[in-house]
Amino acid sequence: MVNEVLLSVRELLPMIAERADKVDESRRVSEQVIRELGDAGMFAMLQPKRYGGAECNPVHFYETVRAISGVCGSTGWLASVLGVHPWHLALFDDRAQRDVWGHDNSVLLSSAYAPVGRLTPVDGGYRLSGDWHFSSGCEHASWALLGAMVVGTEGKPVDFLTVLVPRSDYRIHDVWDVVGMRGTASNEITVDDCFVPDYRTKRNFETAQLRGAGQKVNRGPLYRLPFATIFTTAVTAPGVGVVAGCYERFLTVMRERVRLSLGGGRFVEDQFAQVSVARASSEIDAAILQMDRNVRELWELAVAGEELPMALRLRVRRDQVRATERALDAIDLLFKTAGASSLSRGNAIERAWRDAHAGSVHVANEPERALALFGRGAFGLPVEDNLV
């Protein structure tokens, strides 16, 4: 099947590439770029057809994310995280979906899933308060998905929920001034004692068990896939795309380079540079091929209405974190091989190196936890974790 959104997005890539420096300097992706990506269908790829979305094969979504990230890491990150939230909203009660998309199905959502919020049960729902860091693209969004703990009568956490909150109920603090992915504007969100109706909440345990109110109305295969596949891959895909794009620019630039030291000569004739290119390209290919294979296998099982085996779900997480590690190995190799020219502030290799490393520190890219879970499964030990 042709990825129609990717065809449309490719027409935008020269413009996005031209603005990459400004995005990095200003710490913002422009409203125009977000609007044009929306017009191209980027943010509706994983949205239910019932609300104007494409409900497409997620492999196409990640492919499109990588293409955007290849010319601007920050824009690709926002395309991915803002684009994945419609999928998560589709798992909520249909009343929550109507609240968001009932009048405008192009509305965007941001997130901050760390369970730092405090939920106190009241009639019909909860009172919510908290401060959340790192809500990427929150200034482009009208709603936020926030992680919170339900506090029992003894003041201790008794459940972990994701809650849906409208823009009118939270404040945004502009604090995002960092070394990489600078244009994602991953700012802080504060909620001071707002009411959240029960239907705008989702138990994380139920999400991990692939069940909930949303699947009763959104019956397509896309919504039978694990959060730990769809969201974590959305966090990894931008970094892999950044490095893949940098690799192509590296080849273009270095073909014309002449060494001024180490005996001179054309850079492309250096055997060590040739070996570095081979290693870097292999790491990039391995990352992409494994991620796409795994997501495609899950998709095909969901389309067929078959059970998603735990061994495959664990493999998805294994290869997802390894994809980030492979991308970092590749960008580090390219950065080092390019020599001192990599150090110039604002050049494509330097920015890609910063963006890839910045994206890698997201908790979804933490390798040890995911790899240990795979190891437990491989040894036949029980695996109980919401991020599988």
CSV table of C-alpha atoms in Angstrom, one decimal:
chain,number,residue,atom,x,y,z
A,1,MET,CA,0.0,0.0,0.0
A,2,VAL,CA,1.3,3.5,-0.9
A,3,ASN,CA,2.1,5.8,2.0
A,4,GLU,CA,0.1,8.8,0.7
A,5,VAL,CA,1.0,11.0,3.7
A,6,LEU,CA,4.7,10.4,3.1
A,7,LEU,CA,4.3,11.5,-0.5
A,8,SER,CA,2.7,14.8,0.7
A,9,VAL,CA,5.3,15.3,3.4
A,10,ARG,CA,8.2,14.9,1.0
A,11,GLU,CA,7.0,18.0,-0.7
A,12,LEU,CA,7.5,19.9,2.6
A,13,LEU,CA,10.9,18.5,3.4
A,14,PRO,CA,13.0,21.3,1.6
A,15,MET,CA,11.1,24.0,3.5
A,16,ILE,CA,11.5,22.1,6.8
A,17,ALA,CA,15.2,21.6,6.1
A,18,GLU,CA,15.7,25.3,5.3
A,19,ARG,CA,14.2,26.3,8.7
A,20,ALA,CA,16.1,23.8,10.7
A,21,ASP,CA,18.7,26.3,11.9
A,22,LYS,CA,16.1,28.8,12.9
A,23,VAL,CA,14.2,26.1,14.8
A,24,ASP,CA,17.3,25.2,16.7
A,25,GLU,CA,18.1,28.8,17.5
A,26,SER,CA,14.5,30.0,18.4
A,27,ARG,CA,13.6,26.8,20.3
A,28,ARG,CA,10.3,26.7,18.3
A,29,VAL,CA,8.8,24.9,15.3
A,30,SER,CA,6.6,27.4,13.7
A,31,GLU,CA,2.8,27.2,13.7
A,32,GLN,CA,3.0,27.3,9.9
A,33,VAL,CA,5.0,24.1,9.7
A,34,ILE,CA,2.7,22.4,12.2
A,35,ARG,CA,-0.3,23.5,10.2
A,36,GLU,CA,1.2,22.3,6.9
A,37,LEU,CA,2.1,18.9,8.4
A,38,GLY,CA,-1.5,18.7,9.6
A,39,ASP,CA,-2.8,19.5,6.2
A,40,ALA,CA,-0.6,16.7,4.8
A,41,GLY,CA,-2.3,14.3,7.1
A,42,MET,CA,0.6,13.7,9.5
A,43,PHE,CA,-1.3,14.0,12.7
A,44,ALA,CA,-4.3,12.0,11.6
A,45,MET,CA,-2.3,8.9,10.5
A,46,LEU,CA,-3.1,7.0,13.8
A,47,GLN,CA,-6.4,8.8,14.4
A,48,PRO,CA,-9.7,6.8,14.2
A,49,LYS,CA,-11.6,6.9,10.9
A,50,ARG,CA,-14.7,7.8,12.9
A,51,TYR,CA,-13.1,11.1,13.7
A,52,GLY,CA,-11.6,11.9,10.3
A,53,GLY,CA,-8.3,9.9,10.7
A,54,ALA,CA,-6.6,7.5,8.4
A,55,GLU,CA,-6.2,4.7,11.0
A,56,CYS,CA,-3.2,3.4,8.9
A,57,ASN,CA,-0.6,0.8,9.3
A,58,PRO,CA,1.8,2.2,11.9
A,59,VAL,CA,4.8,1.2,9.9
A,60,HIS,CA,3.8,4.0,7.5
A,61,PHE,CA,3.6,6.5,10.4
A,62,TYR,CA,7.2,5.7,11.6
A,63,GLU,CA,8.5,5.8,8.0
A,64,THR,CA,7.1,9.4,7.7
A,65,VAL,CA,8.5,10.4,11.1
A,66,ARG,CA,12.0,9.3,10.0
A,67,ALA,CA,11.7,11.3,6.8
A,68,ILE,CA,10.9,14.5,8.6
A,69,SER,CA,13.5,13.9,11.3
A,70,GLY,CA,16.1,13.4,8.6
A,71,VAL,CA,16.0,17.1,7.8
A,72,CYS,CA,15.0,18.5,11.2
A,73,GLY,CA,15.1,16.5,14.4
A,74,SER,CA,12.9,18.8,16.4
A,75,THR,CA,10.2,18.9,13.7
A,76,GLY,CA,10.4,15.1,13.4
A,77,TRP,CA,10.1,14.7,17.2
A,78,LEU,CA,7.0,16.9,17.3
A,79,ALA,CA,5.5,15.1,14.2
A,80,SER,CA,5.9,11.8,16.1
A,81,VAL,CA,4.7,12.6,19.6
A,82,LEU,CA,1.9,14.9,18.5
A,83,GLY,CA,1.0,12.3,15.9
A,84,VAL,CA,0.9,9.3,18.3
A,85,HIS,CA,-1.4,10.9,20.8
A,86,PRO,CA,-4.6,10.5,18.7
A,87,TRP,CA,-3.9,6.8,18.9
A,88,HIS,CA,-3.8,6.9,22.7
A,89,LEU,CA,-6.9,9.0,22.9
A,90,ALA,CA,-8.7,6.4,20.8
A,91,LEU,CA,-8.3,4.0,23.8
A,92,PHE,CA,-10.3,6.3,26.0
A,93,ASP,CA,-14.1,6.3,26.6
A,94,ASP,CA,-15.8,7.7,23.5
A,95,ARG,CA,-17.1,10.6,25.5
A,96,ALA,CA,-13.5,11.8,26.0
A,97,GLN,CA,-12.9,11.4,22.2
A,98,ARG,CA,-16.0,13.5,21.5
A,99,ASP,CA,-14.8,16.2,23.9
A,100,VAL,CA,-11.6,16.5,21.9
A,101,TRP,CA,-12.7,15.8,18.3
A,102,GLY,CA,-16.4,16.5,18.4
A,103,HIS,CA,-16.2,20.0,16.9
A,104,ASP,CA,-12.7,20.0,15.4
A,105,ASN,CA,-11.0,16.7,14.5
A,106,SER,CA,-7.7,18.5,13.8
A,107,VAL,CA,-7.1,19.3,17.5
A,108,LEU,CA,-3.7,18.3,18.8
A,109,LEU,CA,-2.7,16.7,22.2
A,110,SER,CA,0.6,16.8,24.1
A,111,SER,CA,1.6,14.5,27.0
A,112,ALA,CA,3.6,14.1,30.1
A,113,TYR,CA,3.2,10.5,31.2
A,114,ALA,CA,5.4,10.5,34.4
A,115,PRO,CA,3.0,9.8,37.3
A,116,VAL,CA,3.8,12.9,39.2
A,117,GLY,CA,0.2,14.2,39.4
A,118,ARG,CA,-2.0,13.6,42.5
A,119,LEU,CA,-5.6,12.4,42.0
A,120,THR,CA,-8.1,12.6,44.8
A,121,PRO,CA,-11.4,10.7,44.2
A,122,VAL,CA,-14.6,12.8,44.3
A,123,ASP,CA,-18.1,12.3,43.0
A,124,GLY,CA,-18.0,11.7,39.3
A,125,GLY,CA,-14.2,11.7,39.0
A,126,TYR,CA,-11.1,13.2,40.6
A,127,ARG,CA,-9.4,16.4,41.6
A,128,LEU,CA,-6.0,16.7,39.9
A,129,SER,CA,-3.0,18.7,40.9
A,130,GLY,CA,0.7,18.5,39.8
A,131,ASP,CA,3.6,19.8,37.9
A,132,TRP,CA,4.8,17.9,34.8
A,133,HIS,CA,8.1,18.3,33.0
A,134,PHE,CA,8.9,17.8,29.3
A,135,SER,CA,5.5,18.0,27.5
A,136,SER,CA,6.8,18.2,23.9
A,137,GLY,CA,4.8,20.5,21.6
A,138,CYS,CA,2.4,21.5,24.4
A,139,GLU,CA,2.1,25.1,23.0
A,140,HIS,CA,0.6,23.6,19.8
A,141,ALA,CA,-1.9,21.4,21.7
A,142,SER,CA,-5.3,22.1,23.1
A,143,TRP,CA,-5.4,19.1,25.4
A,144,ALA,CA,-2.8,17.2,27.5
A,145,LEU,CA,-2.5,13.5,28.5
A,146,LEU,CA,-1.0,13.5,32.0
A,147,GLY,CA,0.2,10.7,34.3
A,148,ALA,CA,-1.1,10.7,37.9
A,149,MET,CA,-1.4,8.5,40.9
A,150,VAL,CA,-4.7,8.0,42.7
A,151,VAL,CA,-4.2,8.7,46.4
A,152,GLY,CA,-6.2,6.6,48.9
A,153,THR,CA,-7.6,7.5,52.2
A,154,GLU,CA,-4.3,6.9,53.9
A,155,GLY,CA,-2.5,9.2,51.5
A,156,LYS,CA,-0.7,6.4,49.7
A,157,PRO,CA,-0.9,5.8,45.9
A,158,VAL,CA,-3.4,3.0,45.0
A,159,ASP,CA,-3.6,3.3,41.1
A,160,PHE,CA,-1.7,4.8,38.1
A,161,LEU,CA,-3.9,6.6,35.6
A,162,THR,CA,-3.5,8.7,32.5
A,163,VAL,CA,-5.9,11.6,32.5
A,164,LEU,CA,-7.1,13.9,29.8
A,165,VAL,CA,-7.1,17.7,30.6
A,166,PRO,CA,-8.2,20.7,28.5
A,167,ARG,CA,-5.9,23.6,27.9
A,168,SER,CA,-8.1,25.8,30.0
A,169,ASP,CA,-7.2,23.7,33.1
A,170,TYR,CA,-3.4,24.0,33.0
A,171,ARG,CA,-0.6,26.5,32.7
A,172,ILE,CA,2.6,26.2,30.5
A,173,HIS,CA,6.0,27.4,31.7
A,174,ASP,CA,8.6,28.1,29.1
A,175,VAL,CA,11.7,26.4,30.6
A,176,TRP,CA,12.9,24.3,27.6
A,177,ASP,CA,16.5,25.6,26.8
A,178,VAL,CA,18.6,22.5,26.3
A,179,VAL,CA,21.4,21.1,24.2
A,180,GLY,CA,19.5,19.0,21.7
A,181,MET,CA,16.0,18.7,20.3
A,182,ARG,CA,15.8,22.4,21.1
A,183,GLY,CA,12.8,23.2,18.9
A,184,THR,CA,10.5,20.7,20.6
A,185,ALA,CA,9.5,23.3,23.2
A,186,SER,CA,9.1,20.4,25.8
A,187,ASN,CA,7.9,22.8,28.5
A,188,GLU,CA,6.4,22.3,31.9
A,189,ILE,CA,2.7,22.0,32.7
A,190,THR,CA,1.0,22.9,36.0
A,191,VAL,CA,-2.5,21.9,37.1
A,192,ASP,CA,-3.9,23.4,40.3
A,193,ASP,CA,-6.8,21.4,41.6
A,194,CYS,CA,-8.9,20.9,38.5
A,195,PHE,CA,-11.8,18.4,38.1
A,196,VAL,CA,-11.3,15.4,35.8
A,197,PRO,CA,-14.5,13.4,35.0
A,198,ASP,CA,-14.0,9.7,35.4
A,199,TYR,CA,-14.5,9.1,31.6
A,200,ARG,CA,-11.5,11.2,30.9
A,201,THR,CA,-9.2,8.8,32.7
A,202,LYS,CA,-7.5,5.6,31.6
A,203,ARG,CA,-6.0,2.9,33.9
A,204,ASN,CA,-2.5,2.1,32.7
A,205,PHE,CA,-2.9,-1.5,33.8
A,206,GLU,CA,-5.9,-1.9,31.4
A,207,THR,CA,-4.0,-0.2,28.6
A,208,ALA,CA,-1.1,-2.7,29.0
A,209,GLN,CA,-3.7,-5.5,29.0
A,210,LEU,CA,-5.0,-4.2,25.6
A,211,ARG,CA,-8.5,-3.5,26.9
A,212,GLY,CA,-10.6,-0.6,27.7
A,213,ALA,CA,-13.6,1.5,26.7
A,214,GLY,CA,-12.0,2.8,23.5
A,215,GLN,CA,-11.6,-0.6,21.9
A,216,LYS,CA,-15.4,-1.1,22.1
A,217,VAL,CA,-16.0,1.7,19.6
A,218,ASN,CA,-12.6,1.7,17.7
A,219,ARG,CA,-12.5,-1.9,16.7
A,220,GLY,CA,-9.8,-1.7,14.0
A,221,PRO,CA,-6.5,-3.6,14.4
A,222,LEU,CA,-4.6,-0.4,15.1
A,223,TYR,CA,-6.2,-0.1,18.6
A,224,ARG,CA,-5.4,-3.7,19.5
A,225,LEU,CA,-1.7,-3.0,19.5
A,226,PRO,CA,0.3,-2.4,22.8
A,227,PHE,CA,1.1,1.1,24.1
A,228,ALA,CA,4.6,-0.1,24.7
A,229,THR,CA,5.0,-0.7,21.0
A,230,ILE,CA,3.2,2.3,19.5
A,231,PHE,CA,4.4,5.0,21.9
A,232,THR,CA,8.0,3.8,22.5
A,233,THR,CA,8.6,3.4,18.8
A,234,ALA,CA,7.3,6.9,18.3
A,235,VAL,CA,10.1,8.1,20.7
A,236,THR,CA,12.8,6.1,18.9
A,237,ALA,CA,11.9,6.8,15.3
A,238,PRO,CA,12.9,10.5,15.3
A,239,GLY,CA,16.4,9.7,16.6
A,240,VAL,CA,16.9,7.0,14.0
A,241,GLY,CA,15.6,9.4,11.3
A,242,VAL,CA,18.0,12.1,12.5
A,243,VAL,CA,21.0,9.8,12.1
A,244,ALA,CA,19.8,8.4,8.8
A,245,GLY,CA,19.4,11.9,7.4
A,246,CYS,CA,22.8,12.9,8.8
A,247,TYR,CA,24.4,9.9,7.1
A,248,GLU,CA,23.1,11.0,3.7
A,249,ARG,CA,24.4,14.6,4.2
A,250,PHE,CA,27.7,13.2,5.5
A,251,LEU,CA,28.2,11.3,2.2
A,252,THR,CA,27.4,14.4,0.1
A,253,VAL,CA,29.7,16.7,2.0
A,254,MET,CA,32.6,14.4,2.4
A,255,ARG,CA,32.7,13.4,-1.3
A,256,GLU,CA,34.2,16.8,-2.0
A,257,ARG,CA,36.4,17.1,1.0
A,258,VAL,CA,40.2,17.2,0.8
A,259,ARG,CA,42.2,16.5,3.9
A,260,LEU,CA,44.6,19.3,5.0
A,261,SER,CA,46.5,17.0,7.3
A,262,LEU,CA,47.6,13.4,7.6
A,263,GLY,CA,49.3,13.5,4.3
A,264,GLY,CA,46.4,15.3,2.5
A,265,GLY,CA,44.4,13.6,-0.3
A,266,ARG,CA,40.7,13.1,-0.9
A,267,PHE,CA,38.7,12.1,2.2
A,268,VAL,CA,36.8,9.4,0.2
A,269,GLU,CA,40.1,7.6,-0.5
A,270,ASP,CA,40.8,7.1,3.2
A,271,GLN,CA,40.2,3.5,4.0
A,272,PHE,CA,39.4,4.3,7.6
A,273,ALA,CA,36.7,6.6,6.5
A,274,GLN,CA,35.3,4.0,4.2
A,275,VAL,CA,35.1,1.5,7.1
A,276,SER,CA,33.4,4.0,9.3
A,277,VAL,CA,30.8,4.6,6.6
A,278,ALA,CA,30.2,0.9,6.3
A,279,ARG,CA,29.7,0.5,10.1
A,280,ALA,CA,27.5,3.5,10.4
A,281,SER,CA,25.2,2.5,7.5
A,282,SER,CA,24.9,-1.0,8.9
A,283,GLU,CA,23.8,0.2,12.3
A,284,ILE,CA,21.2,2.5,10.7
A,285,ASP,CA,19.9,-0.3,8.5
A,286,ALA,CA,19.7,-2.7,11.4
A,287,ALA,CA,17.8,-0.3,13.5
A,288,ILE,CA,15.2,0.5,10.8
A,289,LEU,CA,14.8,-3.1,9.6
A,290,GLN,CA,14.3,-4.6,13.0
A,291,MET,CA,11.8,-1.9,14.1
A,292,ASP,CA,9.7,-2.1,10.9
A,293,ARG,CA,9.8,-5.9,11.0
A,294,ASN,CA,8.5,-6.1,14.5
A,295,VAL,CA,5.7,-3.5,14.1
A,296,ARG,CA,4.7,-5.1,10.8
A,297,GLU,CA,4.4,-8.5,12.5
A,298,LEU,CA,2.3,-7.2,15.3
A,299,TRP,CA,0.1,-5.3,12.8
A,300,GLU,CA,-0.5,-8.4,10.7
A,301,LEU,CA,-1.5,-10.4,13.7
A,302,ALA,CA,-3.9,-7.7,14.8
A,303,VAL,CA,-5.4,-7.5,11.3
A,304,ALA,CA,-5.9,-11.3,11.4
A,305,GLY,CA,-7.5,-11.0,14.9
A,306,GLU,CA,-4.9,-13.2,16.5
A,307,GLU,CA,-3.3,-13.0,19.9
A,308,LEU,CA,-0.1,-10.9,20.2
A,309,PRO,CA,2.4,-13.3,21.8
A,310,MET,CA,4.4,-11.9,24.7
A,311,ALA,CA,7.7,-13.1,23.1
A,312,LEU,CA,7.0,-10.7,20.2
A,313,ARG,CA,6.0,-7.8,22.4
A,314,LEU,CA,9.3,-8.3,24.3
A,315,ARG,CA,11.2,-8.4,21.1
A,316,VAL,CA,9.6,-5.2,20.0
A,317,ARG,CA,10.9,-3.4,23.2
A,318,ARG,CA,14.3,-5.1,22.9
A,319,ASP,CA,14.8,-3.9,19.3
A,320,GLN,CA,13.3,-0.5,20.0
A,321,VAL,CA,15.9,0.4,22.6
A,322,ARG,CA,18.7,-1.3,20.6
A,323,ALA,CA,17.6,0.9,17.7
A,324,THR,CA,18.4,4.0,19.8
A,325,GLU,CA,21.7,2.5,20.8
A,326,ARG,CA,22.6,1.7,17.2
A,327,ALA,CA,21.7,5.2,16.0
A,328,LEU,CA,23.9,6.7,18.7
A,329,ASP,CA,26.8,4.4,17.7
A,330,ALA,CA,26.3,5.5,14.1
A,331,ILE,CA,26.2,9.2,14.8
A,332,ASP,CA,29.2,9.0,17.1
A,333,LEU,CA,31.1,7.3,14.4
A,334,LEU,CA,30.2,9.9,11.8
A,335,PHE,CA,30.9,12.8,14.2
A,336,LYS,CA,34.4,11.4,15.0
A,337,THR,CA,35.2,10.5,11.3
A,338,ALA,CA,34.3,14.0,10.1
A,339,GLY,CA,37.0,15.4,12.4
A,340,ALA,CA,37.2,18.9,13.6
A,341,SER,CA,34.6,20.0,11.0
A,342,SER,CA,32.0,18.4,13.2
A,343,LEU,CA,32.6,20.9,16.0
A,344,SER,CA,31.4,24.0,14.1
A,345,ARG,CA,28.2,25.2,15.8
A,346,GLY,CA,25.2,24.8,13.7
A,347,ASN,CA,26.5,22.4,11.0
A,348,ALA,CA,24.4,19.4,10.1
A,349,ILE,CA,26.5,16.8,11.8
A,350,GLU,CA,26.8,18.7,15.0
A,351,ARG,CA,23.1,19.4,15.3
A,352,ALA,CA,22.3,15.8,14.4
A,353,TRP,CA,24.7,14.6,17.1
A,354,ARG,CA,23.0,16.8,19.7
A,355,ASP,CA,19.5,15.9,18.6
A,356,ALA,CA,20.1,12.1,18.6
A,357,HIS,CA,21.7,12.2,22.0
A,358,ALA,CA,19.0,14.4,23.5
A,359,GLY,CA,16.2,12.1,22.2
A,360,SER,CA,18.0,9.1,23.6
A,361,VAL,CA,17.6,10.1,27.2
A,362,HIS,CA,13.8,9.8,27.1
A,363,VAL,CA,12.8,7.1,29.6
A,364,ALA,CA,11.3,5.0,26.8
A,365,ASN,CA,14.8,4.7,25.4
A,366,GLU,CA,16.3,3.4,28.6
A,367,PRO,CA,17.9,0.1,27.5
A,368,GLU,CA,18.6,-1.8,30.7
A,369,ARG,CA,15.0,-2.1,31.8
A,370,ALA,CA,13.7,-3.2,28.3
A,371,LEU,CA,16.6,-5.6,27.8
A,372,ALA,CA,16.2,-7.2,31.2
A,373,LEU,CA,12.5,-7.7,30.5
A,374,PHE,CA,13.4,-9.6,27.3
A,375,GLY,CA,15.9,-11.6,29.2
A,376,ARG,CA,13.3,-12.6,31.8
A,377,GLY,CA,11.0,-13.7,29.0
A,378,ALA,CA,13.7,-15.6,27.2
A,379,PHE,CA,14.5,-17.5,30.4
A,380,GLY,CA,10.8,-18.4,30.9
A,381,LEU,CA,10.4,-16.1,33.9
A,382,PRO,CA,7.1,-14.2,34.4
A,383,VAL,CA,7.0,-10.6,32.9
A,384,GLU,CA,4.7,-8.1,34.5
A,385,ASP,CA,5.4,-4.6,33.3
A,386,ASN,CA,3.1,-1.9,31.7
A,387,LEU,CA,5.8,-1.0,29.2
A,388,VAL,CA,5.5,-4.3,27.3
